CSV table of C-alpha atoms in Angstrom, one decimal:
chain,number,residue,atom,x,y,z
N,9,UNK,CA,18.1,-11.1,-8.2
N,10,UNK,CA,14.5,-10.4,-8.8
N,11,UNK,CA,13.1,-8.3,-5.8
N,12,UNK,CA,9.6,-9.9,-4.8
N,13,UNK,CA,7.1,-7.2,-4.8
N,14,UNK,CA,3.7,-9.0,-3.7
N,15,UNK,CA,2.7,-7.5,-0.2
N,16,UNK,CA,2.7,-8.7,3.1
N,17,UNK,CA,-0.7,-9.5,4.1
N,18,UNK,CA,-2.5,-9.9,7.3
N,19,UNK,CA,-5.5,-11.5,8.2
N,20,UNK,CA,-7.0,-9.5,11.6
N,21,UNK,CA,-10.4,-11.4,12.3
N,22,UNK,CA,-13.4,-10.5,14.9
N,23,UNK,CA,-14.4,-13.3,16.0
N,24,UNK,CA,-18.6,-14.2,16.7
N,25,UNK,CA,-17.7,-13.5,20.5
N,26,UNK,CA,-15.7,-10.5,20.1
N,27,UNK,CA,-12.1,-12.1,20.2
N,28,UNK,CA,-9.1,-10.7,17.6
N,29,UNK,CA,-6.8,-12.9,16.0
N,30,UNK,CA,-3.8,-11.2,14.1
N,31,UNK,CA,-3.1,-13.8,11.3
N,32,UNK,CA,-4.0,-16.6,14.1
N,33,UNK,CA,-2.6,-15.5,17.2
N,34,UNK,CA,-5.4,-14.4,19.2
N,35,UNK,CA,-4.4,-10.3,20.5
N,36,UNK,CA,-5.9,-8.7,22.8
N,37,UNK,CA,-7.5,-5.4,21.4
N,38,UNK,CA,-6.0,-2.7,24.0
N,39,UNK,CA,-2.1,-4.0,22.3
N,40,UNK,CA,-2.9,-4.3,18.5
N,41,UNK,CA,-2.1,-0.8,18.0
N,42,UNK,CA,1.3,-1.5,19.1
N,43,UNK,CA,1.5,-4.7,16.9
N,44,UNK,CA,0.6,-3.7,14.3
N,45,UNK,CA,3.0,-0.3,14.3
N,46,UNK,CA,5.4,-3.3,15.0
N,47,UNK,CA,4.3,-4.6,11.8
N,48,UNK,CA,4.5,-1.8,9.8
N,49,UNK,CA,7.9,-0.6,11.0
N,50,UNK,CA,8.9,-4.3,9.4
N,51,UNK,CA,6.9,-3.5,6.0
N,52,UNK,CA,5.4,0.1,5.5
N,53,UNK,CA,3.2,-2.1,2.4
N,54,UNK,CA,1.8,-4.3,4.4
N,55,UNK,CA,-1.9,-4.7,3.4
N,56,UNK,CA,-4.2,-5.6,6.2
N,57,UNK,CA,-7.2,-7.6,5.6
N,58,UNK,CA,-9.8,-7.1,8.0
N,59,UNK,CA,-12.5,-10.0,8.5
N,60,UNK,CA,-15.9,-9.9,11.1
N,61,UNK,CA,-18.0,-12.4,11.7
N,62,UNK,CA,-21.5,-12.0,10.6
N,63,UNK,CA,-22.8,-12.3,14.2
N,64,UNK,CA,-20.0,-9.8,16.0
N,65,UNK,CA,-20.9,-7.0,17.4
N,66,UNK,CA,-20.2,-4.2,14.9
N,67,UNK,CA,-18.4,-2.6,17.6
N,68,UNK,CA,-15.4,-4.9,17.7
N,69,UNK,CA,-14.9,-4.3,14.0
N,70,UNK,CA,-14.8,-0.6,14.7
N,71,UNK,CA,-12.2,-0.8,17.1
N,72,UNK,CA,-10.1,-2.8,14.9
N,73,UNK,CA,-10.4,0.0,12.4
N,74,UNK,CA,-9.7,2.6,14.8
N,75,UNK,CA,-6.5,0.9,15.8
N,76,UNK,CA,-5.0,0.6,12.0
N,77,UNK,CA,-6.3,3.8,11.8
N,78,UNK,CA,-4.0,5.0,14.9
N,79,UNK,CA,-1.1,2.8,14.0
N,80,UNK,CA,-1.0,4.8,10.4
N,81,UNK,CA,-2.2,2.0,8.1
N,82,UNK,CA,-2.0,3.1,4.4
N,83,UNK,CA,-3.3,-0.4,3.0
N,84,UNK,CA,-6.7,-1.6,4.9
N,85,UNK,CA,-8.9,-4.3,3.0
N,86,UNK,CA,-12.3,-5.7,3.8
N,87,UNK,CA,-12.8,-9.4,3.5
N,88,UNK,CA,-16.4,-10.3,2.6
N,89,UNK,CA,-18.2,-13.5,2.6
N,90,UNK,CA,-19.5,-15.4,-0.7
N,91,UNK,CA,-21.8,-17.9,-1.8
N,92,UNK,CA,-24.6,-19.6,0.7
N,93,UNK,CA,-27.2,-17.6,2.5
């Protein structure tokens, strides 16, 4: 059998009022270390994809790197907007 090597990927989005959805559970920041150590232990590959609303406060977004960050993330992506203005 053909092993499927495509990654795991998880959407974490900052939402306009600050909020944090992993995939599209909503997480509450203080804990998403833990999940997503919880995650890794699952898949060490696992890419995460990291998305912020135009209007969030910049600081949310920082957090959420700080926690891949301390959670030992090896695969961290940036999701940016395109098209309209």
């Amino acid at each position: 059998a053909q092993q499927d090597t495509r990654p795991h990927i998880v959407s974490i989005t900052v939402t306009e009022d600050g909020k944090v959805l992993f995939d599209r559970d909503e997480e509450p920041t203080r804990e998403l270390t833990a999940r997503v150590k919880t995650q890794l232990e699952d898949d060490p590959d696992t890419v995460f994809v990291v998305r912020g609303d135009r209007k969030a406060d910049y600081q949310f977004v920082v957090t959420v790197f700080d926690a891949l960050k301390e959670a030992g993330t090896r695969h961290v992506s940036i999701a940016t907007e395109t098209g309209g203005v």
